[in-house]
XYZ file of C-alpha atoms in Angstrom:
551
model
C 18.676 -36.809 -24.850
C 18.705 -33.061 -26.079
C 15.265 -32.515 -25.221
C 15.667 -33.870 -21.704
C 18.904 -31.896 -21.148
C 17.183 -28.764 -22.141
C 14.422 -29.457 -19.964
C 16.672 -30.062 -16.980
C 18.288 -26.642 -17.844
C 14.798 -25.034 -17.873
C 13.731 -26.938 -14.815
C 16.623 -25.581 -12.857
C 15.598 -21.876 -14.081
C 12.116 -22.546 -13.098
C 12.900 -23.812 -9.685
C 14.864 -20.735 -9.086
C 12.183 -18.629 -10.534
C 9.407 -20.184 -8.484
C 11.655 -19.768 -5.498
C 11.907 -16.112 -6.260
C 7.991 -15.875 -6.869
C 7.264 -17.699 -3.518
C 9.521 -15.118 -1.840
C 7.804 -12.425 -3.801
C 4.416 -13.494 -2.488
C 5.542 -13.986 0.977
C 6.832 -10.356 0.947
C 3.573 -9.067 -0.539
C 1.620 -10.501 2.409
C 2.395 -7.386 4.539
C 0.792 -5.183 1.868
C -3.071 -4.833 1.678
C -3.621 -7.134 -1.134
C -5.727 -10.277 -1.251
C -2.693 -12.685 -1.686
C -3.971 -15.897 0.148
C -2.059 -18.757 1.319
C -3.728 -20.862 -1.339
C -2.014 -18.921 -4.118
C 1.389 -19.375 -2.195
C 0.486 -23.143 -1.803
C 0.016 -23.295 -5.473
C 3.595 -22.111 -6.023
C 4.800 -24.439 -3.312
C 3.164 -27.305 -5.180
C 4.728 -26.143 -8.513
C 8.084 -26.206 -6.853
C 7.610 -29.765 -5.786
C 6.477 -30.871 -9.200
C 9.455 -29.423 -10.924
C 11.941 -30.883 -8.176
C 10.286 -34.316 -8.780
C 12.291 -36.577 -10.935
C 9.160 -38.717 -12.038
C 6.757 -35.812 -12.564
C 4.023 -36.593 -15.063
C 1.914 -34.523 -17.469
C -1.321 -33.526 -15.851
C -4.377 -33.462 -18.080
C -7.674 -31.999 -16.648
C -11.060 -32.768 -18.204
C -13.465 -29.861 -17.993
C -17.046 -29.377 -18.862
C -20.557 -29.553 -17.671
C -22.511 -32.164 -16.105
C -23.766 -35.123 -18.420
C -21.243 -34.180 -21.034
C -19.649 -37.676 -20.976
C -16.331 -36.638 -19.301
C -15.850 -39.745 -17.133
C -16.631 -41.899 -19.994
C -13.862 -40.228 -21.976
C -11.521 -40.946 -19.136
C -12.460 -44.674 -19.188
C -11.954 -44.546 -23.153
C -8.716 -42.831 -22.669
C -7.336 -45.414 -20.366
C -8.824 -48.311 -22.192
C -10.061 -49.945 -18.766
C -12.538 -49.283 -15.897
C -11.910 -48.860 -12.234
C -15.151 -49.395 -10.585
C -13.841 -48.523 -7.114
C -13.021 -44.903 -7.863
C -14.446 -43.760 -11.150
C -18.231 -43.952 -10.185
C -19.223 -44.164 -13.861
C -22.800 -43.813 -14.518
C -25.083 -42.236 -17.146
C -25.809 -39.314 -15.005
C -22.204 -38.350 -14.876
C -22.924 -37.347 -11.172
C -19.255 -37.624 -9.690
C -18.752 -34.786 -7.308
C -14.971 -35.608 -6.490
C -11.778 -35.268 -8.498
C -10.503 -38.577 -9.754
C -6.834 -39.163 -10.754
C -5.874 -41.723 -13.197
C -2.512 -43.175 -14.560
C -1.640 -43.977 -18.160
C 1.168 -46.008 -19.454
C 2.711 -43.078 -21.085
C 3.499 -40.819 -18.079
C 0.342 -38.934 -18.256
C -2.010 -38.172 -15.258
C -5.739 -37.610 -16.098
C -7.669 -35.417 -13.720
C -11.424 -35.894 -13.891
C -13.081 -32.742 -12.491
C -16.677 -32.408 -11.367
C -19.027 -30.507 -13.634
C -18.162 -26.734 -14.152
C -21.438 -25.467 -15.469
C -24.618 -26.913 -13.991
C -25.929 -29.570 -11.722
C -29.315 -28.052 -11.121
C -28.242 -26.727 -7.715
C -26.819 -23.336 -7.200
C -24.917 -24.252 -4.184
C -23.630 -27.380 -5.923
C -22.718 -25.242 -8.837
C -20.327 -22.931 -6.807
C -18.860 -25.925 -5.037
C -18.103 -27.825 -8.268
C -16.792 -24.532 -10.092
C -14.572 -23.901 -6.949
C -13.145 -27.515 -7.156
C -12.570 -27.455 -11.089
C -10.979 -24.014 -10.842
C -8.443 -25.250 -8.345
C -7.455 -28.274 -10.545
C -7.766 -26.654 -13.861
C -5.444 -23.840 -12.901
C -2.554 -26.152 -12.011
C -3.070 -28.634 -15.090
C -0.799 -28.636 -17.989
C -3.270 -29.721 -20.586
C -6.903 -29.059 -20.649
C -9.650 -31.326 -22.305
C -12.624 -29.140 -22.619
C -15.628 -31.424 -23.173
C -18.818 -29.725 -24.745
C -22.357 -30.745 -25.466
C -22.620 -31.583 -29.246
C -26.166 -29.920 -29.597
C -25.333 -26.761 -27.769
C -21.489 -26.653 -27.393
C -21.054 -23.099 -25.986
C -23.976 -21.714 -23.937
C -24.318 -17.973 -23.087
C -24.242 -19.002 -19.378
C -20.706 -20.454 -20.012
C -19.393 -16.964 -20.895
C -18.043 -16.156 -17.467
C -16.292 -19.419 -17.025
C -14.850 -19.437 -20.562
C -13.354 -15.982 -20.353
C -11.785 -16.963 -16.986
C -10.369 -20.135 -18.425
C -9.021 -18.827 -21.740
C -8.310 -15.138 -21.193
C -7.487 -14.806 -17.458
C -5.590 -18.007 -17.094
C -4.404 -18.033 -20.625
C -5.161 -21.695 -21.047
C -6.264 -21.522 -24.723
C -2.915 -22.601 -26.164
C -2.915 -25.756 -24.216
C -6.805 -26.676 -24.494
C -8.203 -29.503 -26.692
C -11.893 -28.777 -27.449
C -13.741 -31.897 -27.492
C -17.552 -32.644 -28.380
C -18.666 -35.537 -26.060
C -21.608 -37.938 -26.610
C -21.283 -37.374 -30.327
C -23.549 -40.415 -31.005
C -26.534 -38.201 -30.016
C -25.706 -35.817 -32.923
C -24.675 -38.302 -35.699
C -24.588 -41.985 -36.859
C -21.276 -43.033 -35.589
C -21.108 -45.720 -38.203
C -21.312 -43.229 -41.078
C -17.927 -41.848 -41.259
C -18.796 -39.209 -43.897
C -21.664 -37.741 -41.832
C -19.564 -37.824 -38.801
C -17.001 -35.588 -40.443
C -19.510 -33.408 -42.049
C -21.286 -32.445 -38.815
C -17.979 -32.232 -36.839
C -16.610 -29.562 -39.315
C -20.138 -27.646 -38.982
C -19.843 -27.762 -35.202
C -16.190 -26.794 -35.345
C -16.900 -23.729 -37.425
C -19.869 -22.747 -35.208
C -17.584 -22.990 -31.925
C -14.990 -20.743 -33.749
C -17.614 -18.185 -34.415
C -18.815 -18.177 -30.819
C -15.373 -17.835 -29.409
C -14.728 -14.939 -31.703
C -18.035 -13.284 -30.542
C -16.847 -13.792 -26.928
C -13.498 -12.124 -27.653
C -11.622 -15.401 -26.877
C -10.251 -15.833 -30.395
C -8.987 -12.907 -32.640
C -8.415 -12.085 -36.153
C -7.443 -15.508 -38.140
C -7.074 -17.684 -35.051
C -9.007 -20.936 -35.317
C -9.131 -24.001 -33.213
C -9.628 -27.586 -34.223
C -12.448 -29.672 -32.379
C -12.535 -33.373 -31.843
C -15.638 -35.171 -31.655
C -16.005 -38.542 -29.680
C -18.437 -40.646 -27.724
C -17.133 -42.328 -24.548
C -19.999 -44.674 -24.372
C -21.413 -45.166 -27.834
C -25.230 -45.944 -28.085
C -25.332 -46.301 -24.261
C -24.005 -49.745 -24.160
C -22.113 -49.111 -21.136
C -18.351 -49.145 -20.592
C -18.304 -52.742 -19.356
C -19.488 -53.804 -22.768
C -17.164 -51.687 -24.551
C -14.212 -52.822 -22.843
C -15.050 -56.286 -24.052
C -15.308 -55.056 -27.658
C -12.374 -52.716 -27.928
C -12.065 -52.857 -31.816
C -15.479 -51.801 -32.396
C -15.211 -49.175 -29.699
C -12.149 -47.533 -31.136
C -14.063 -47.209 -34.493
C -17.264 -45.782 -33.120
C -15.933 -43.717 -30.078
C -13.190 -42.014 -32.103
C -11.087 -41.864 -28.745
C -8.081 -42.512 -30.858
C -8.740 -39.144 -32.466
C -8.680 -37.661 -29.070
C -5.329 -39.267 -28.244
C -3.750 -38.048 -31.545
C -4.975 -34.600 -30.954
C -3.455 -34.835 -27.406
C -0.040 -35.875 -28.852
C 0.009 -33.237 -31.603
C -0.940 -30.619 -28.830
C 1.992 -31.760 -26.717
C 4.458 -31.766 -29.791
C 3.215 -28.326 -30.957
C 4.037 -26.965 -27.627
C 7.491 -28.847 -27.785
C 7.245 -31.594 -25.246
C 5.504 -32.517 -22.092
C 7.857 -30.327 -20.344
C 7.337 -27.338 -22.487
C 3.440 -27.697 -21.432
C 4.601 -27.716 -17.859
C 6.550 -24.646 -18.333
C 3.444 -22.967 -19.773
C 1.505 -24.185 -16.787
C 3.781 -22.297 -14.440
C 3.593 -19.241 -16.480
C -0.220 -19.243 -16.088
C 0.452 -19.610 -12.231
C 2.445 -16.434 -12.253
C -0.134 -14.859 -14.683
C -2.948 -15.883 -12.034
C -0.887 -13.970 -9.443
C 0.195 -10.777 -11.180
C -2.647 -10.172 -13.701
C -5.252 -10.842 -11.009
C -3.572 -8.442 -8.685
C -2.691 -5.720 -11.080
C -5.642 -3.553 -10.396
C -5.299 -3.799 -6.821
C -1.420 -3.049 -7.047
C -2.398 0.075 -9.357
C -4.943 1.188 -6.822
C -2.487 0.835 -3.978
C 0.162 2.619 -5.723
C -2.074 5.562 -6.768
C -3.535 5.750 -3.205
C -0.088 5.972 -1.835
C 0.940 8.610 -4.311
C -2.004 10.714 -3.297
C -1.437 10.548 0.316
C 2.414 11.250 -0.359
C 1.651 14.216 -2.505
C -0.805 15.922 -0.111
C 1.712 15.011 2.802
C 4.618 16.467 0.962
C 2.628 19.761 0.232
C 1.764 20.002 3.890
C 5.333 19.427 5.096
C 6.881 21.953 2.568
C 4.321 24.578 3.562
C 5.112 24.010 7.123
C 8.761 24.282 6.402
C 8.260 27.585 4.700
C 6.072 28.750 7.636
C 8.456 27.956 10.262
C 11.299 29.728 8.212
C 9.099 32.739 7.847
C 8.111 32.891 11.448
C 11.673 32.448 12.449
C 12.833 35.328 10.379
C 10.252 37.316 12.160
C 11.336 36.088 15.508
C 14.933 37.161 14.882
C 13.620 40.587 13.711
C 11.729 40.866 16.873
C 14.849 39.688 18.749
C 16.923 42.385 17.289
C 14.193 45.113 18.091
C 13.904 44.160 21.671
C 17.845 44.187 22.092
C 17.923 47.420 20.519
C 15.137 48.519 22.960
C 17.110 47.315 25.869
C 20.117 49.301 24.562
C 17.882 52.293 24.396
C 16.761 51.749 27.974
C 20.359 51.699 28.988
C 21.281 54.820 27.186
C 18.109 56.706 28.288
C 16.653 55.444 31.645
C 19.837 54.245 33.292
C 21.943 56.995 31.867
C 19.497 59.520 33.008
C 19.269 58.123 36.559
C 23.045 58.333 36.729
C 23.230 61.807 35.544
C 20.345 63.042 37.518
C 20.667 66.020 39.829
C 19.187 66.289 43.337
C 16.707 68.518 41.796
C 15.571 66.346 38.913
C 16.012 62.880 40.388
C 12.200 62.601 41.511
C 10.856 63.363 38.029
C 13.010 61.089 36.343
C 12.443 58.305 38.632
C 8.542 58.748 38.454
C 8.418 58.952 34.760
C 10.917 56.055 33.961
C 10.647 53.772 36.979
C 7.619 54.599 39.026
C 6.291 53.135 42.389
C 7.650 49.635 42.869
C 8.880 49.645 39.212
C 5.397 49.776 37.742
C 6.236 52.094 34.905
C 9.429 50.374 33.729
C 7.594 46.963 33.985
C 4.778 48.276 31.916
C 6.920 49.880 29.254
C 9.067 46.749 29.069
C 5.831 44.388 28.798
C 4.333 46.781 26.205
C 7.323 46.580 24.036
C 7.466 42.844 24.350
C 3.791 42.688 23.348
C 4.485 45.022 20.438
C 7.358 42.832 19.145
C 5.909 39.459 19.561
C 2.082 39.759 19.346
C 2.000 40.001 15.503
C 4.475 36.973 15.194
C 2.428 34.931 17.634
C -0.687 35.623 15.662
C 1.100 34.719 12.394
C 2.250 31.363 14.042
C -1.275 30.625 15.051
C -2.561 31.192 11.687
C 0.196 28.904 10.193
C -0.628 26.076 12.630
C -4.361 26.392 11.735
C -3.523 26.086 8.090
C -1.262 23.127 8.730
C -3.842 21.359 10.865
C -6.564 21.787 8.458
C -4.315 20.175 5.688
C -3.425 17.328 7.933
C -7.042 16.774 8.772
C -7.948 16.582 4.918
C -5.053 13.942 4.600
C -6.541 11.987 7.311
C -9.991 12.141 5.660
C -8.454 10.850 2.433
C -6.558 8.126 4.340
C -9.876 7.014 6.186
C -11.879 7.119 2.811
C -8.964 4.931 1.041
C -8.980 2.494 4.285
C -12.537 1.791 3.440
C -11.312 0.013 0.181
C -8.776 -1.889 2.269
C -5.885 0.160 1.864
C -4.904 1.228 5.494
C -1.884 3.396 4.352
C -1.575 5.337 7.481
C -1.958 2.575 9.985
C 1.250 3.427 11.740
C 0.819 7.277 11.420
C -1.035 9.162 14.361
C -1.644 12.757 13.840
C -1.276 14.601 17.119
C -2.953 18.071 16.950
C -3.208 18.648 20.720
C -0.669 21.521 20.456
C -2.905 23.789 18.589
C -5.692 23.344 21.450
C -3.272 24.542 24.249
C -4.412 27.869 25.330
C -1.470 29.855 26.353
C -0.830 33.748 26.741
C 1.042 35.358 23.744
C 3.394 36.342 26.384
C 4.851 33.858 28.701
C 4.398 34.554 32.479
C 8.114 34.658 32.796
C 8.151 37.976 31.421
C 5.924 39.707 33.887
C 7.818 41.101 37.100
C 8.370 38.125 39.361
C 9.575 38.247 42.930
C 13.163 38.136 41.977
C 12.944 40.949 39.704
C 10.905 43.167 42.219
C 13.205 42.241 45.047
C 16.403 43.023 43.153
C 14.871 46.368 41.962
C 13.490 47.174 45.518
C 16.638 46.390 47.338
C 18.546 48.962 45.224
C 15.805 51.511 45.519
C 15.065 50.981 49.286
C 18.716 51.246 50.148
C 19.165 54.529 48.373
C 15.849 56.373 48.845
C 16.359 57.193 52.554
C 19.473 59.053 51.659
C 17.825 60.697 48.628
C 14.781 61.648 50.806
C 17.035 63.350 53.135
C 18.446 65.391 50.426
C 14.945 66.221 48.817
C 13.624 67.257 52.187
C 16.256 70.014 52.343
C 18.935 69.001 54.916
C 20.910 72.002 55.337
C 24.205 70.774 56.366
C 25.461 69.067 53.258
C 29.106 68.859 54.153
C 28.372 67.348 57.576
C 26.399 64.369 56.218
C 28.379 64.298 53.095
C 25.156 64.579 51.091
C 26.621 64.769 47.849
C 28.615 61.576 47.956
C 25.840 59.586 49.581
C 23.296 60.765 47.016
C 25.476 59.642 44.237
C 26.113 56.360 45.850
C 22.345 55.867 46.377
C 21.657 57.078 42.805
C 24.028 54.496 41.299
C 22.301 51.776 43.423
C 19.017 52.673 41.634
C 20.702 52.671 38.384
C 22.463 49.551 38.820
C 19.241 47.852 40.059
C 17.388 49.068 36.887
C 20.122 47.748 34.711
C 20.268 44.489 36.299
C 16.771 43.964 35.484
C 17.260 45.242 31.802
C 20.273 42.853 31.556
C 18.154 39.899 32.837
C 15.557 40.623 29.995
C 18.444 41.119 27.638
C 19.961 37.753 28.456
C 16.847 35.767 27.955
C 16.110 37.495 24.603
C 19.687 37.432 23.376
C 19.561 33.600 23.573
C 17.546 32.755 20.710
C 16.287 29.232 21.978
C 15.335 31.004 25.384
C 13.515 33.593 23.678
C 11.564 31.304 21.457
C 10.848 29.098 24.637
C 9.516 31.920 26.621
C 7.772 34.077 24.154
C 6.820 31.616 21.358
C 5.983 28.137 22.832
C 3.633 27.517 19.984
C 6.381 28.072 17.550
C 8.391 25.390 19.370
C 5.536 23.011 19.528
C 4.788 23.465 15.760
C 8.614 22.835 14.978
C 8.357 19.703 16.934
C 5.177 18.357 15.434
C 6.493 19.215 11.937
C 9.518 17.269 12.591
C 7.590 14.235 13.923
C 5.331 14.293 10.927
C 8.300 14.422 8.494
C 9.552 11.419 10.215
C 6.238 9.860 9.498
C 6.267 10.935 5.925
C 9.603 9.592 5.310
C 8.168 6.201 6.664
C 5.254 6.310 4.171
C 7.648 7.132 1.333
C 9.787 4.209 2.393
C 6.896 1.943 2.336
C 5.927 3.215 -1.119
C 9.222 2.669 -2.345
C 9.326 -0.627 -1.047
C 5.923 -1.594 -2.419
C 7.046 -0.159 -5.753
C 9.990 -2.204 -5.809
C 8.178 -5.235 -4.807
C 5.704 -4.638 -7.679
C 8.676 -4.268 -10.086
C 10.058 -7.340 -8.734
C 6.728 -9.109 -9.898
C 7.113 -7.595 -13.427
C 10.672 -8.803 -13.699
C 9.546 -12.289 -12.765
C 7.110 -12.207 -15.542
C 9.574 -11.121 -18.136
C 11.959 -13.845 -16.888
C 9.325 -16.446 -17.495
C 8.480 -14.957 -20.952
C 11.894 -15.404 -21.850
C 12.168 -19.086 -20.638
C 8.819 -20.107 -22.538
C 9.498 -18.523 -25.778
């Protein structure tokens, strides 16, 4: 049969689609969305139904208490099952009953949706009804004939017919119609039914469920005419069919099925409502999550861009300081060292005192002052840049914590480490002050040369005998070499950019390390955002695929 063949093709598509939907939901569990296991179980159940060879059309009866739902089930079936139906005039059943018909239809009789007189029971019955209604392929909505659509029903009606989009597969039924008309008067029956139908349509338009020229037909029945009891009516079926108008309900059901294309088409519509239930209900959460992530990423991006600019600016200044210091060391070589090497016996002492000083204190002070001059401004600039960066990151953290209160823990894996700004360090690393190795090297050269130079300065007369000139020159060169070695040691450190930064700008190095770590964390957040965005797009693609299948 062509219809069956078409359904089998659609069935294969649906099985594939629902498998993709289940994977989609499983993947979505890692995001902070309220996708519960019940929703995934619903998809699993749908998969099983479609994979079943003998699946039946599931029809759910929905309505308030005492609206005659259970009696309608009995009339529909044309029989009574006293062990499970619990038929009573109070319609007080609090469990879901399943009944099989001879035409591959399964009826699901739900507990009352709108009011049992107990708030706790109302919530329980509503929860049970919602569970089965959302998975039913056809809805028979049973109403009170005297007040079909109450204001208190508004929330449930909007949920059923707008949120779950069940209007196209719902049959509206006025139950217990014998309380409104004389069932034996067919003219009165039809007149009142039409009036009620118009009133119901107006009310549905007022609630925003119907729009424009949309109009729904209403069936009016009595599952237990005149309260005679179902046992009585099961023995008087001809009269029962006439008075109950149950056949009109069966005709309406058949037309509804034919209108949708077939039992199978109704089932396809049901699966679409499952997807609708998942995607539409979560759309606001998804949008909030995307917007929250975008806000965090934008602020984080700005902070990282600023840190990159700051580091580049500081690096340029460090290089300038490096060049200036290297030039300074060259000037020391061309001035102090050269002056010492060219000093005569008469002017050596004055050059030594002004350029080197006792134990090298003058030379040490001059070098350290030059280091301070070349590094202090850059170090303060780095401190300022770090303070701005930390302030921006603290703002990001506050935003993330605020968003987390709404259930979106966007930075759960991101730990900001701001300790490096708190470390108290001198602008000039201690390494640049005269250490023993420097003092010893300088002292060795000087101490070796000074006795000879001292003898000369004390006026020893017999220069030729003690070879004063040669020994003075040798001692003078030893002093010059010692000074040059110290300068070369500083030059070596400053000339090596990495060593220079490590020794003179430790905060720059820590800033650089922290910015790199934060950049990796930002990439992680962006990847999560891209993955979530792709996940949301998968959901939209699933919905479009279903729209195509159910056209």
